[in-house]
Short mmCIF file of N, CA and C in Angstrom, two decimals:
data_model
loop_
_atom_site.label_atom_id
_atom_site.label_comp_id
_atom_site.label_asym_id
_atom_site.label_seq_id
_atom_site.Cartn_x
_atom_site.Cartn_y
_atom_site.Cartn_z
N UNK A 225 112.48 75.29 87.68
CA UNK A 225 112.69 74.87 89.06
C UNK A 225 113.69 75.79 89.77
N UNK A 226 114.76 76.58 88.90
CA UNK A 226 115.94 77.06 89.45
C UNK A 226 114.99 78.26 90.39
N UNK A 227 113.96 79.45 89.62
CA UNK A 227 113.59 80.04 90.69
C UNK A 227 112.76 80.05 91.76
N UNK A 228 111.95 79.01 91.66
CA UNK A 228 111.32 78.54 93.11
C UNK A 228 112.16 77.95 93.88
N UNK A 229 113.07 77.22 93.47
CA UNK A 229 113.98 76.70 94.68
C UNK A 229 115.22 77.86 95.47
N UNK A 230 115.31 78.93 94.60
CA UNK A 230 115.89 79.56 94.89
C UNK A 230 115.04 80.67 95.80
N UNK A 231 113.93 80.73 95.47
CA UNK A 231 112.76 82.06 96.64
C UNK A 231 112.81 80.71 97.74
N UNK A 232 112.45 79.42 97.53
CA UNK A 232 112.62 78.43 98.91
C UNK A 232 113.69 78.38 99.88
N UNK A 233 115.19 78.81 99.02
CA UNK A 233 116.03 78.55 99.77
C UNK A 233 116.06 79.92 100.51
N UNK A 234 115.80 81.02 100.02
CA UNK A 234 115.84 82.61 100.61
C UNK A 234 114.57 82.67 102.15
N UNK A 235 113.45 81.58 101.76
CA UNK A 235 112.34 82.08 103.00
C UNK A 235 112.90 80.51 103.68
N UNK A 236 113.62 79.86 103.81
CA UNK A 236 114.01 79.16 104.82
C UNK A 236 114.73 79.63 105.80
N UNK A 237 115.88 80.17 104.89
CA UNK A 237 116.68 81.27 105.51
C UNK A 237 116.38 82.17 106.25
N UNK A 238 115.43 82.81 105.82
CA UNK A 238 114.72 83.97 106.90
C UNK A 238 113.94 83.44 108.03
N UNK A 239 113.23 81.71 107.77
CA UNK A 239 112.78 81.36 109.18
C UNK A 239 113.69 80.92 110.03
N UNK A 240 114.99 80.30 109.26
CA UNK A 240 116.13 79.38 110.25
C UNK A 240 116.77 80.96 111.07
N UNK A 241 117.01 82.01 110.53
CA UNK A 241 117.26 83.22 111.33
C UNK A 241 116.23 83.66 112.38
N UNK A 242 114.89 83.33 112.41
CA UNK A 242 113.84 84.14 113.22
C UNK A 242 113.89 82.81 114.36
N UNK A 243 113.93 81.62 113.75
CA UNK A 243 114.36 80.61 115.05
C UNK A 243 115.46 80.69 115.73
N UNK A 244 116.41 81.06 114.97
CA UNK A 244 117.57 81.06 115.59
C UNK A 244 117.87 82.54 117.03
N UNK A 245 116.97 83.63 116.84
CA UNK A 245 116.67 84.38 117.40
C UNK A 245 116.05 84.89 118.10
N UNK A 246 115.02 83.58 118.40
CA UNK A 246 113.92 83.03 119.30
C UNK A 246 112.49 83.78 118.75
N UNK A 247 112.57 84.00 117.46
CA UNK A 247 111.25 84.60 116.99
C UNK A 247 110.37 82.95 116.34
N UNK A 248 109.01 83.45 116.15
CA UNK A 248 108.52 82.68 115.10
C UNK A 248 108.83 82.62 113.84
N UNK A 249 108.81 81.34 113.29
CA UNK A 249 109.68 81.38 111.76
C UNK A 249 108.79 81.64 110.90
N UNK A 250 107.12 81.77 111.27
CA UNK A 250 106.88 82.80 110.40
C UNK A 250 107.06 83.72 109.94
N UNK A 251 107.36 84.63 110.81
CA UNK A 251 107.98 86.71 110.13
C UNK A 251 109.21 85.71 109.17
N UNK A 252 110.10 85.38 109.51
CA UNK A 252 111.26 84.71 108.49
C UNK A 252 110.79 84.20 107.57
N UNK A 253 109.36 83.37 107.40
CA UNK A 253 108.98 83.11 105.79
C UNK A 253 107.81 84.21 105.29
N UNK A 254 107.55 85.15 106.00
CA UNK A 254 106.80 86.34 105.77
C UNK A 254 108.27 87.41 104.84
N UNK A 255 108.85 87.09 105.77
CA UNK A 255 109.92 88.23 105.52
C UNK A 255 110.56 87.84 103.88
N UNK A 256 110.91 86.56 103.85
CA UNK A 256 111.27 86.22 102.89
C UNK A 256 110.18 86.25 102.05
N UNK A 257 109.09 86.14 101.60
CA UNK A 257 108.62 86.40 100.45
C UNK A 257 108.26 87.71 100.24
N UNK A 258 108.70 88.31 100.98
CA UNK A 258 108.29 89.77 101.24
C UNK A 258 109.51 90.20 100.26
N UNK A 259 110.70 89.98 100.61
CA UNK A 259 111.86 90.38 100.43
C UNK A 259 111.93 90.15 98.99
N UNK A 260 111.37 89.36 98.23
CA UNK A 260 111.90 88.37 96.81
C UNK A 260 110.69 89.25 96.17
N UNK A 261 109.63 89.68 96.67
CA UNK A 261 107.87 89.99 95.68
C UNK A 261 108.96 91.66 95.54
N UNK A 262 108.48 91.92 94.02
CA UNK A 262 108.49 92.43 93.08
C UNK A 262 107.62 93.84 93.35
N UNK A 263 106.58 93.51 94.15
CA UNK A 263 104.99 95.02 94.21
C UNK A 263 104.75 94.71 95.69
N UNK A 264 104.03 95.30 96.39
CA UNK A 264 103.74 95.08 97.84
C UNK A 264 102.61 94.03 97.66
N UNK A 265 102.85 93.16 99.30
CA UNK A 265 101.64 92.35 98.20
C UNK A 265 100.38 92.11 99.63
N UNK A 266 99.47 91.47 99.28
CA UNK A 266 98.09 91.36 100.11
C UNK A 266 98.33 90.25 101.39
N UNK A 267 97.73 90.54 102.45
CA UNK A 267 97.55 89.69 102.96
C UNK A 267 97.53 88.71 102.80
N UNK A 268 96.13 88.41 101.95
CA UNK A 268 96.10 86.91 101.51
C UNK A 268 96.87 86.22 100.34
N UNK A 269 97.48 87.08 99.75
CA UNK A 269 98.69 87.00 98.49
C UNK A 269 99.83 86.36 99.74
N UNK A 270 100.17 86.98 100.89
CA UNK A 270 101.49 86.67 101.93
C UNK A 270 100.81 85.13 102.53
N UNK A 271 99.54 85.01 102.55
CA UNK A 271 99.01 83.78 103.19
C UNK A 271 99.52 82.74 102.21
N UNK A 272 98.47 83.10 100.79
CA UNK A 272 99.20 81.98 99.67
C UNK A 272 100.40 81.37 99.93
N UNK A 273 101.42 82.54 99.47
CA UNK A 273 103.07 81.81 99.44
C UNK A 273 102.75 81.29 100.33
N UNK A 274 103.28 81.83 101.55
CA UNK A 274 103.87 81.06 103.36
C UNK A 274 102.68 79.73 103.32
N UNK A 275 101.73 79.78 103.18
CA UNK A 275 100.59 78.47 103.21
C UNK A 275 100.75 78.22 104.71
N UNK A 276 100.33 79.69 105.19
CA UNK A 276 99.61 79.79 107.02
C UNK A 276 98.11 80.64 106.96
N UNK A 277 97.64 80.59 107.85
CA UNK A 277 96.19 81.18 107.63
C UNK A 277 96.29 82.41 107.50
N UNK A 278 95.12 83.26 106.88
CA UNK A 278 95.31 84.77 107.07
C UNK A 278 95.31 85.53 108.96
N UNK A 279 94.50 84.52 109.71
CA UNK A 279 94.76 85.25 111.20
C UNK A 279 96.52 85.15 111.52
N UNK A 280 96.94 83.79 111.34
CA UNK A 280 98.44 83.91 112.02
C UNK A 280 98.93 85.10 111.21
N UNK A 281 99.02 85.03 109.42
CA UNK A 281 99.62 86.04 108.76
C UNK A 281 99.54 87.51 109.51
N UNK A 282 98.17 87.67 109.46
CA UNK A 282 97.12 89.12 110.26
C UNK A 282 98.62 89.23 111.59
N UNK A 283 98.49 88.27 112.49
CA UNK A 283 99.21 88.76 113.70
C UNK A 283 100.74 88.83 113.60
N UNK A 284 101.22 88.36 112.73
CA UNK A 284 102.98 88.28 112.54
C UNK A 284 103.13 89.88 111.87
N UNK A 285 101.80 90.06 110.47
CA UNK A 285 102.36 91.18 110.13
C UNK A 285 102.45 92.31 110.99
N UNK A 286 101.31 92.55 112.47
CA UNK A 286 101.37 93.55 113.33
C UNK A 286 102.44 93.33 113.95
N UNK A 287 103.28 92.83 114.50
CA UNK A 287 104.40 92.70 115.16
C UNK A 287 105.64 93.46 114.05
N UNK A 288 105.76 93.02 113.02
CA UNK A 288 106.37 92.59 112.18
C UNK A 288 106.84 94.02 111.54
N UNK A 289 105.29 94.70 111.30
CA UNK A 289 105.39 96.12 111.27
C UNK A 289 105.81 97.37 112.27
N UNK A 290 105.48 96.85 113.98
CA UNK A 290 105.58 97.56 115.11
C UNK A 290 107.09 97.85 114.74
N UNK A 291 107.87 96.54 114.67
CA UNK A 291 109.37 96.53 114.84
C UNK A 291 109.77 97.09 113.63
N UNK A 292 109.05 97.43 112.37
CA UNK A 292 110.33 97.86 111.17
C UNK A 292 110.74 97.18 110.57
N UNK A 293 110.31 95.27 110.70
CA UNK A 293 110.53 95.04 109.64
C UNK A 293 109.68 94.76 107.77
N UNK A 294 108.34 95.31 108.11
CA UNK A 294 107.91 95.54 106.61
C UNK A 294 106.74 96.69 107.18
N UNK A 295 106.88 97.09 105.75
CA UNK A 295 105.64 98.43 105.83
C UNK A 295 104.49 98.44 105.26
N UNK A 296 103.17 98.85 106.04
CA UNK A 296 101.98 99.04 105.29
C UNK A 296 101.72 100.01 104.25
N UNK A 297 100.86 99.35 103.11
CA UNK A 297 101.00 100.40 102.17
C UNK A 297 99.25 100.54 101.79
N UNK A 298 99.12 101.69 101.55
CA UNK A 298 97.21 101.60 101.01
C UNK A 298 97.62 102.25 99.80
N UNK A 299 97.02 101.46 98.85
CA UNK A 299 96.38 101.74 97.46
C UNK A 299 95.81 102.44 97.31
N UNK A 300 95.97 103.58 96.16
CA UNK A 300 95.01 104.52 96.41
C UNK A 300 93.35 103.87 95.22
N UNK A 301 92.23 104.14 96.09
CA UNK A 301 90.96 103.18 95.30
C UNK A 301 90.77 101.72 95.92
N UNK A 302 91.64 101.46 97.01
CA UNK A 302 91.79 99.81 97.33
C UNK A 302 91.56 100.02 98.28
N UNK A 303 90.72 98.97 99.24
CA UNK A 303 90.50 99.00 100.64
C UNK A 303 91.72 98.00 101.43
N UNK A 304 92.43 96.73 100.53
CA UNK A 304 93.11 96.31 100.74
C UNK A 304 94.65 97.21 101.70
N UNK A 305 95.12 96.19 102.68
CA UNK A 305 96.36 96.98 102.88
C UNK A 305 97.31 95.88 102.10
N UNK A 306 98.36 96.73 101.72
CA UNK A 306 99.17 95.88 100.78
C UNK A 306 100.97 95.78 101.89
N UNK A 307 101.71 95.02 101.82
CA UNK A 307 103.13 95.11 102.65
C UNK A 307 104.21 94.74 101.73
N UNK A 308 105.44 95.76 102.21
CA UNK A 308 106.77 95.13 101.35
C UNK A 308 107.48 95.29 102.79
N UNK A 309 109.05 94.21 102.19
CA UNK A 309 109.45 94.01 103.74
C UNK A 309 110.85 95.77 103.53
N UNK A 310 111.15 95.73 104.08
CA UNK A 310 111.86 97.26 104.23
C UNK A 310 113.49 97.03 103.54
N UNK A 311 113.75 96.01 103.12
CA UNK A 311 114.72 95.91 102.15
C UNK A 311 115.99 95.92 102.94
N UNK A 312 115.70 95.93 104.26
CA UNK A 312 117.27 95.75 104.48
C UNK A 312 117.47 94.83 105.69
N UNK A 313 118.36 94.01 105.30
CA UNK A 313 118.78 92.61 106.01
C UNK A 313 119.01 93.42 107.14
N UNK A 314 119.75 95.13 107.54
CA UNK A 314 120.61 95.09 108.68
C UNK A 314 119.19 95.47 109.85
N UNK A 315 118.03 95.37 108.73
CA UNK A 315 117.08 95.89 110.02
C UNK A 315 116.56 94.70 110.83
N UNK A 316 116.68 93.41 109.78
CA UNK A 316 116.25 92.19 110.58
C UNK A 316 116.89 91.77 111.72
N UNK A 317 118.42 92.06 111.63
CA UNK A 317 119.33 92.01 112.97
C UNK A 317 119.25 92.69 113.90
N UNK A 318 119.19 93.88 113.40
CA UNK A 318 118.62 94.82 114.56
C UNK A 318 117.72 94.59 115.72
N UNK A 319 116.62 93.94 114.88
CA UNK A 319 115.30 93.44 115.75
C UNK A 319 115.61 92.31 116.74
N UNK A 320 116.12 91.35 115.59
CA UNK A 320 116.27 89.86 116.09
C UNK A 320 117.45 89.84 117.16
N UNK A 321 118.61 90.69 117.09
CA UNK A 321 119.71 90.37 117.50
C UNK A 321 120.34 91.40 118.12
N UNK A 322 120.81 92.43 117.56
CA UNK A 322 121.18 93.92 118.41
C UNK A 322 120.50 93.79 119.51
N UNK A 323 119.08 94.31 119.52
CA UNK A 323 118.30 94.62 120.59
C UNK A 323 118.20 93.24 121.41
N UNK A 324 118.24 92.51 121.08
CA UNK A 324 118.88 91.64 122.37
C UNK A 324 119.85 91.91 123.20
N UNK A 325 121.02 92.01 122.71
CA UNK A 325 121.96 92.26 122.97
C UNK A 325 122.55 93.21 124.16
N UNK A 326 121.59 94.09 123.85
CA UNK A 326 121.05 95.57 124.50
C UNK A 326 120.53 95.21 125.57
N UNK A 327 119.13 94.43 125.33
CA UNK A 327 119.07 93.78 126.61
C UNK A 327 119.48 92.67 128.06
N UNK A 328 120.44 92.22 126.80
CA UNK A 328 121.46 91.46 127.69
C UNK A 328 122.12 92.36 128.71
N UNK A 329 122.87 93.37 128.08
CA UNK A 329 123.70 93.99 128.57
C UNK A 329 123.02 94.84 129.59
N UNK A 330 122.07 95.06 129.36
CA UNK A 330 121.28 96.09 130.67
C UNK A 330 121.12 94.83 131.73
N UNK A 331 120.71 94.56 131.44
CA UNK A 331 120.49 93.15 132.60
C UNK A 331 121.72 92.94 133.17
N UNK A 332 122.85 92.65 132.61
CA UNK A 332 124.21 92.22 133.03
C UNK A 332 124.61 93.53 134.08
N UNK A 333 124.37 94.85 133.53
CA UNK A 333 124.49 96.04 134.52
C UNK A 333 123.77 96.17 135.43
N UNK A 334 122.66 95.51 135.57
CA UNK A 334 121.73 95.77 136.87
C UNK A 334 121.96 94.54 137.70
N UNK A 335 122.57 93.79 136.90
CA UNK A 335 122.60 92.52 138.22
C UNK A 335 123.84 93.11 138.92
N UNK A 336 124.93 93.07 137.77
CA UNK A 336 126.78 93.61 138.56
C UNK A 336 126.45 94.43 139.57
N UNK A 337 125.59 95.97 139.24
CA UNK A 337 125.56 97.01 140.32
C UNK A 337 124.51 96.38 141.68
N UNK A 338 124.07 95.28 141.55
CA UNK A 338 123.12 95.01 142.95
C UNK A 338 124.67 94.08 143.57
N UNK A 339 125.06 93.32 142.63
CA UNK A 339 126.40 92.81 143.30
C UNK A 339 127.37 93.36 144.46
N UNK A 340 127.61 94.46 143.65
CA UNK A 340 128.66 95.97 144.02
C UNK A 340 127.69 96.03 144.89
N UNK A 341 126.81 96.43 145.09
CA UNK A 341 126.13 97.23 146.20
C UNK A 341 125.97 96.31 147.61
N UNK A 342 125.61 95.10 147.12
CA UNK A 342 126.13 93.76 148.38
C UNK A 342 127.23 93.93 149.11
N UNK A 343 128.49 94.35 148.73
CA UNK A 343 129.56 94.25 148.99
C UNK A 343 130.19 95.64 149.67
N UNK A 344 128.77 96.89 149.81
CA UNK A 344 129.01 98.13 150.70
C UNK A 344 129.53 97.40 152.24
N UNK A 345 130.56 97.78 152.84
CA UNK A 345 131.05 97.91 154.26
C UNK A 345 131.74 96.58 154.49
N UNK A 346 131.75 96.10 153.20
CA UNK A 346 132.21 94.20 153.82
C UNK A 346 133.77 94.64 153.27
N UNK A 347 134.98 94.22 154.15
CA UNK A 347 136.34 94.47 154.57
C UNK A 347 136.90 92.72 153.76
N UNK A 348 138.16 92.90 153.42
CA UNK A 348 138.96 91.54 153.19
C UNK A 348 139.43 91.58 151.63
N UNK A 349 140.13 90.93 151.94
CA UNK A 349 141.22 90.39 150.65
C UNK A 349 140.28 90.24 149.22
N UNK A 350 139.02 88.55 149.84
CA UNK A 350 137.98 88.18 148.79
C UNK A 350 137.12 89.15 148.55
N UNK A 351 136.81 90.07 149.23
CA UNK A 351 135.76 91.20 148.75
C UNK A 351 136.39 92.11 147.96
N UNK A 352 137.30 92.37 148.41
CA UNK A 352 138.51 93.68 147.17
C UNK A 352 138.38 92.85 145.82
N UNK A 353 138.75 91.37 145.97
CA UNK A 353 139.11 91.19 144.95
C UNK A 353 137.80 90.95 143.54
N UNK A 354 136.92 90.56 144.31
CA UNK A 354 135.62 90.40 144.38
C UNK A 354 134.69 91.75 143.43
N UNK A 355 134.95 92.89 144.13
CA UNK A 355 134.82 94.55 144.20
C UNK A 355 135.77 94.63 142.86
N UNK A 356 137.01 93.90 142.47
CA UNK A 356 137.87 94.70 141.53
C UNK A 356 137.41 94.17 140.47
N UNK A 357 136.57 92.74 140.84
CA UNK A 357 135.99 92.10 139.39
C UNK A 357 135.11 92.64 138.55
N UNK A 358 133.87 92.89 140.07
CA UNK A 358 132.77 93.26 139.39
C UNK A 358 132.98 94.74 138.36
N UNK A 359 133.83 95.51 138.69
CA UNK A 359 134.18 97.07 138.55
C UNK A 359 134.90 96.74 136.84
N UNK A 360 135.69 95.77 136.93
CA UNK A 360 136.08 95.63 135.35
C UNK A 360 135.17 94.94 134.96
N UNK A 361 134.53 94.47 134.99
CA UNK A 361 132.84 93.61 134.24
C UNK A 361 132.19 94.87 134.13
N UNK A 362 131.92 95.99 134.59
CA UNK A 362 130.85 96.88 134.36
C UNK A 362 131.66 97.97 133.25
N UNK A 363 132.75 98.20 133.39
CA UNK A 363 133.50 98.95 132.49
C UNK A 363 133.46 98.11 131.65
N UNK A 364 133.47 96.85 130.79
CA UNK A 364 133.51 96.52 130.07
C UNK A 364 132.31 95.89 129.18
N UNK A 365 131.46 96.22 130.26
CA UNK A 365 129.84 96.43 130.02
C UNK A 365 129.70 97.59 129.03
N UNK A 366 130.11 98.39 129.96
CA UNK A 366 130.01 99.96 128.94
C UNK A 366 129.98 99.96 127.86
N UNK A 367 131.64 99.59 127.51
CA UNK A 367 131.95 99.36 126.35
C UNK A 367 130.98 98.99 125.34
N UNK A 368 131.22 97.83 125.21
CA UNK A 368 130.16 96.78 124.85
C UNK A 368 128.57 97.60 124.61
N UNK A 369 128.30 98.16 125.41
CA UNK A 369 126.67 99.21 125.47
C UNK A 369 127.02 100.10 124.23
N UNK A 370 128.42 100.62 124.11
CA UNK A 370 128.74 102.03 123.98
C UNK A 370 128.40 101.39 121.77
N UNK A 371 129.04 100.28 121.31
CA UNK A 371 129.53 99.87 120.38
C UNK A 371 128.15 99.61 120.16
N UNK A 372 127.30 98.92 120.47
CA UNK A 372 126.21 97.86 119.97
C UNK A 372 125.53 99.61 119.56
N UNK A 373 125.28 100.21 120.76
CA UNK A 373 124.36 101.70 120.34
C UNK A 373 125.22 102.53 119.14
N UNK A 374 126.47 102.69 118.70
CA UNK A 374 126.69 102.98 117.78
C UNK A 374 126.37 102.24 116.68
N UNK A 375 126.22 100.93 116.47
CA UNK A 375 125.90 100.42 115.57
C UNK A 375 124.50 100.62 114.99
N UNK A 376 123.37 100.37 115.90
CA UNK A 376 122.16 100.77 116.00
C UNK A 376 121.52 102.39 115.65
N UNK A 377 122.30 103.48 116.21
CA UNK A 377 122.49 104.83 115.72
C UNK A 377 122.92 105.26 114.55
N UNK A 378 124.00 104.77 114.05
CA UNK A 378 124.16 104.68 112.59
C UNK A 378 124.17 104.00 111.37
N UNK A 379 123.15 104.56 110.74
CA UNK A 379 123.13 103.89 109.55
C UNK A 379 123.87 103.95 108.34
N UNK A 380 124.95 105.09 108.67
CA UNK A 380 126.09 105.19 107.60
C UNK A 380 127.18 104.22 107.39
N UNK A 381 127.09 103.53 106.32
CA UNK A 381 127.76 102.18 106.55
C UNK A 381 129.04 102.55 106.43
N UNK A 382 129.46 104.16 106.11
CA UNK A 382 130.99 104.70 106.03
C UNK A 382 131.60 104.53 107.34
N UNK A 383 130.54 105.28 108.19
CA UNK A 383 131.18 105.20 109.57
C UNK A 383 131.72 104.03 110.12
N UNK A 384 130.63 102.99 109.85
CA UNK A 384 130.54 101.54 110.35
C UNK A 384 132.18 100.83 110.26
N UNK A 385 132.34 100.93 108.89
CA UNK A 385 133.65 100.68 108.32
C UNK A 385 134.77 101.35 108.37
N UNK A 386 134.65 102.08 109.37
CA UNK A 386 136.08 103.12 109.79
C UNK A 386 135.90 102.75 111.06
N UNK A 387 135.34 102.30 112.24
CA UNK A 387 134.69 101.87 113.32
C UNK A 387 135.89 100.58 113.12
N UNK A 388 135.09 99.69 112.14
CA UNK A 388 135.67 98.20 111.54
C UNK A 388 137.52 98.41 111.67
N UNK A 389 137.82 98.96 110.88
CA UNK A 389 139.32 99.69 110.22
C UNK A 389 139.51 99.95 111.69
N UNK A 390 139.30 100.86 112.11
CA UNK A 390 140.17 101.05 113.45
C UNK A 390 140.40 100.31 114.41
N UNK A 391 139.26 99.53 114.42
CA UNK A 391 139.66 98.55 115.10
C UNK A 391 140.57 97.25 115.01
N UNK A 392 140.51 96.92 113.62
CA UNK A 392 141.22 96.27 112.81
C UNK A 392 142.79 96.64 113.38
N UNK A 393 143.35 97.52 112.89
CA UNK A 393 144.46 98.08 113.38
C UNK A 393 145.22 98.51 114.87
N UNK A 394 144.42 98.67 115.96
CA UNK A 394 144.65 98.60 117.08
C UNK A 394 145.02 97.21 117.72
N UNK A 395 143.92 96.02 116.74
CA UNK A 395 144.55 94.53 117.03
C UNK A 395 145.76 94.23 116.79
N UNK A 396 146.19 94.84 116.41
CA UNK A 396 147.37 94.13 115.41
C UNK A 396 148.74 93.99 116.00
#
Protein backbone atom coordinates (compact mmCIF):
# COMPACT_ATOMS: atom_id res chain seq x y z
CA UNK A 1 0.00 0.00 0.00
CA UNK A 2 3.02 2.31 1.04
CA UNK A 3 3.76 2.81 -2.86
CA UNK A 4 0.52 3.50 -4.38
CA UNK A 5 -0.39 5.78 -1.75
CA UNK A 6 2.62 7.41 -2.07
CA UNK A 7 2.41 7.88 -6.42
CA UNK A 8 -1.46 9.07 -5.02
CA UNK A 9 -0.19 11.47 -2.78
CA UNK A 10 2.53 12.87 -5.58
CA UNK A 11 -0.48 13.13 -8.58
CA UNK A 12 -2.79 14.93 -6.13
CA UNK A 13 -0.23 17.21 -5.58
CA UNK A 14 0.40 17.97 -9.06
CA UNK A 15 -3.49 18.49 -9.63
CA UNK A 16 -3.99 20.64 -6.25
CA UNK A 17 -0.93 22.84 -7.99
CA UNK A 18 -2.56 22.98 -11.66
CA UNK A 19 -5.88 24.13 -9.70
CA UNK A 20 -4.30 26.22 -7.71
CA UNK A 21 -2.89 27.97 -10.89
CA UNK A 22 -6.00 28.01 -12.70
CA UNK A 23 -4.99 25.05 -14.97
CA UNK A 24 -6.92 21.75 -15.34
CA UNK A 25 -5.98 19.21 -12.72
CA UNK A 26 -5.55 16.97 -15.27
CA UNK A 27 -1.88 18.01 -16.68
CA UNK A 28 -1.26 17.80 -12.56
CA UNK A 29 -2.39 14.10 -12.53
CA UNK A 30 -0.84 13.65 -16.08
CA UNK A 31 2.16 15.29 -14.78
CA UNK A 32 2.32 13.30 -11.82
CA UNK A 33 2.30 9.98 -13.20
CA UNK A 34 4.46 11.14 -15.68
CA UNK A 35 6.89 12.27 -13.12
CA UNK A 36 6.89 8.81 -10.85
CA UNK A 37 6.82 6.22 -14.50
CA UNK A 38 10.12 4.75 -14.73
CA UNK A 39 10.08 4.53 -19.23
CA UNK A 40 8.01 7.04 -21.25
CA UNK A 41 4.77 5.82 -21.32
CA UNK A 42 1.57 5.56 -23.96
CA UNK A 43 -1.20 7.42 -24.20
CA UNK A 44 -3.41 4.95 -23.22
CA UNK A 45 -0.88 3.63 -20.45
CA UNK A 46 -1.34 7.86 -19.15
CA UNK A 47 -5.26 7.19 -19.66
CA UNK A 48 -5.08 3.93 -17.43
CA UNK A 49 -3.36 5.57 -14.36
CA UNK A 50 -5.27 9.16 -14.45
CA UNK A 51 -8.71 6.96 -15.34
CA UNK A 52 -9.75 10.00 -17.95
CA UNK A 53 -10.46 9.15 -21.53
CA UNK A 54 -7.82 8.92 -24.16
CA UNK A 55 -9.46 12.28 -26.05
CA UNK A 56 -9.19 14.51 -22.74
CA UNK A 57 -5.60 12.69 -22.16
CA UNK A 58 -4.96 13.35 -26.30
CA UNK A 59 -5.77 17.23 -25.53
CA UNK A 60 -3.94 17.97 -22.07
CA UNK A 61 -0.92 16.15 -23.55
CA UNK A 62 -0.89 18.87 -26.63
CA UNK A 63 -0.97 21.73 -24.39
CA UNK A 64 1.11 20.10 -21.97
CA UNK A 65 3.82 19.53 -24.54
CA UNK A 66 3.40 23.18 -26.36
CA UNK A 67 4.42 24.58 -22.83
CA UNK A 68 7.46 22.15 -21.83
CA UNK A 69 6.00 20.40 -19.56
CA UNK A 70 6.50 16.64 -20.94
CA UNK A 71 8.07 15.43 -24.14
CA UNK A 72 7.13 13.32 -27.09
CA UNK A 73 9.09 10.44 -27.72
CA UNK A 74 8.81 7.86 -30.95
CA UNK A 75 10.06 4.44 -30.62
CA UNK A 76 12.06 3.41 -33.00
CA UNK A 77 9.66 0.26 -34.92
CA UNK A 78 6.52 1.76 -32.88
CA UNK A 79 3.90 3.81 -34.33
CA UNK A 80 2.92 4.64 -30.81
CA UNK A 81 4.01 8.16 -29.39
CA UNK A 82 5.31 7.51 -26.01
CA UNK A 83 5.70 10.87 -23.12
CA UNK A 84 7.92 11.52 -20.03
CA UNK A 85 7.23 14.63 -18.04
CA UNK A 86 10.65 16.83 -18.31
CA UNK A 87 11.78 16.17 -14.75
CA UNK A 88 11.81 19.37 -13.42
CA UNK A 89 9.39 20.80 -10.87
CA UNK A 90 11.01 24.44 -11.74
CA UNK A 91 9.46 24.04 -15.26
CA UNK A 92 5.95 23.41 -13.85
CA UNK A 93 6.18 26.91 -12.13
CA UNK A 94 7.38 28.46 -14.79
CA UNK A 95 4.29 27.62 -16.81
CA UNK A 96 1.78 27.70 -14.05
CA UNK A 97 3.12 30.65 -12.18
CA UNK A 98 6.19 32.82 -13.45
CA UNK A 99 4.50 33.43 -16.66
CA UNK A 100 1.67 34.67 -14.97
CA UNK A 101 3.28 36.78 -13.20
CA UNK A 102 4.81 38.28 -16.30
CA UNK A 103 1.60 38.79 -17.33
CA UNK A 104 0.41 40.42 -14.48
CA UNK A 105 3.03 42.73 -14.55
CA UNK A 106 2.67 43.77 -18.22
CA UNK A 107 -0.80 44.48 -17.63
CA UNK A 108 -0.04 46.46 -14.42
CA UNK A 109 2.45 48.60 -16.91
CA UNK A 110 -0.02 49.23 -19.50
CA UNK A 111 -2.75 50.18 -17.31
CA UNK A 112 -0.16 52.69 -14.92
CA UNK A 113 1.20 54.26 -18.36
CA UNK A 114 -2.59 54.96 -19.77
CA UNK A 115 -2.98 56.41 -16.11
CA UNK A 116 0.21 58.72 -16.49
CA UNK A 117 -0.89 59.61 -19.77
CA UNK A 118 -4.53 60.81 -18.35
CA UNK A 119 -2.86 63.08 -16.24
CA UNK A 120 -0.80 65.01 -19.46
CA UNK A 121 -1.57 69.00 -18.83
CA UNK A 122 -3.77 68.48 -15.63
CA UNK A 123 -2.01 71.17 -12.91
CA UNK A 124 -2.53 70.68 -8.80
CA UNK A 125 -1.32 69.38 -5.68
CA UNK A 126 -3.72 65.81 -6.27
CA UNK A 127 -2.35 65.28 -9.71
CA UNK A 128 1.52 65.72 -8.65
CA UNK A 129 0.79 63.64 -6.08
CA UNK A 130 -1.15 61.32 -8.07
CA UNK A 131 1.81 61.58 -11.08
CA UNK A 132 4.44 60.78 -8.10
CA UNK A 133 2.47 57.55 -7.35
CA UNK A 134 1.93 56.22 -10.45
CA UNK A 135 5.90 56.91 -11.41
CA UNK A 136 7.01 54.81 -8.20
CA UNK A 137 4.44 51.91 -9.12
CA UNK A 138 6.04 51.68 -12.58
CA UNK A 139 9.66 51.75 -11.27
CA UNK A 140 8.80 49.22 -9.12
CA UNK A 141 7.10 47.39 -11.81
CA UNK A 142 10.39 47.23 -13.46
CA UNK A 143 11.91 45.83 -10.89
CA UNK A 144 9.73 43.19 -10.27
CA UNK A 145 9.78 42.51 -14.51
CA UNK A 146 13.57 42.76 -14.20
CA UNK A 147 13.77 39.66 -11.28
CA UNK A 148 10.87 37.32 -12.46
CA UNK A 149 12.88 37.48 -16.23
CA UNK A 150 16.04 36.66 -14.50
CA UNK A 151 14.62 33.89 -12.94
CA UNK A 152 13.02 32.53 -16.07
CA UNK A 153 16.46 33.21 -18.15
CA UNK A 154 18.44 31.32 -15.90
CA UNK A 155 18.66 28.06 -15.32
CA UNK A 156 21.85 28.07 -13.30
CA UNK A 157 20.70 27.41 -9.95
CA UNK A 158 24.36 29.00 -8.87
CA UNK A 159 23.31 32.21 -10.06
CA UNK A 160 19.83 31.87 -8.59
CA UNK A 161 21.43 31.47 -5.15
CA UNK A 162 23.81 34.36 -5.21
CA UNK A 163 20.70 36.47 -6.54
CA UNK A 164 19.02 34.73 -3.10
CA UNK A 165 22.41 35.64 -0.87
CA UNK A 166 22.47 39.07 -1.97
CA UNK A 167 19.58 39.76 -1.35
CA UNK A 168 19.48 38.12 1.84
CA UNK A 169 22.12 40.51 3.03
CA UNK A 170 21.03 43.87 1.79
CA UNK A 171 17.82 43.00 4.14
CA UNK A 172 19.47 42.90 6.96
Amino acid sequence: MGVEEAKRIVMNHFASAARRFGFNELYGYIYGVLFLAREPMSLSEIAEATGYSLSHISSALKFMERVGLVVRIKKPGDKKAYFRATKMLKDWREVAYYNRIVEDIQQTRTNLERALKELEGEEGEEAEFIRESIEFAIKRNEIAERIIRLILEHRDEEILERLVNCLEKSGR
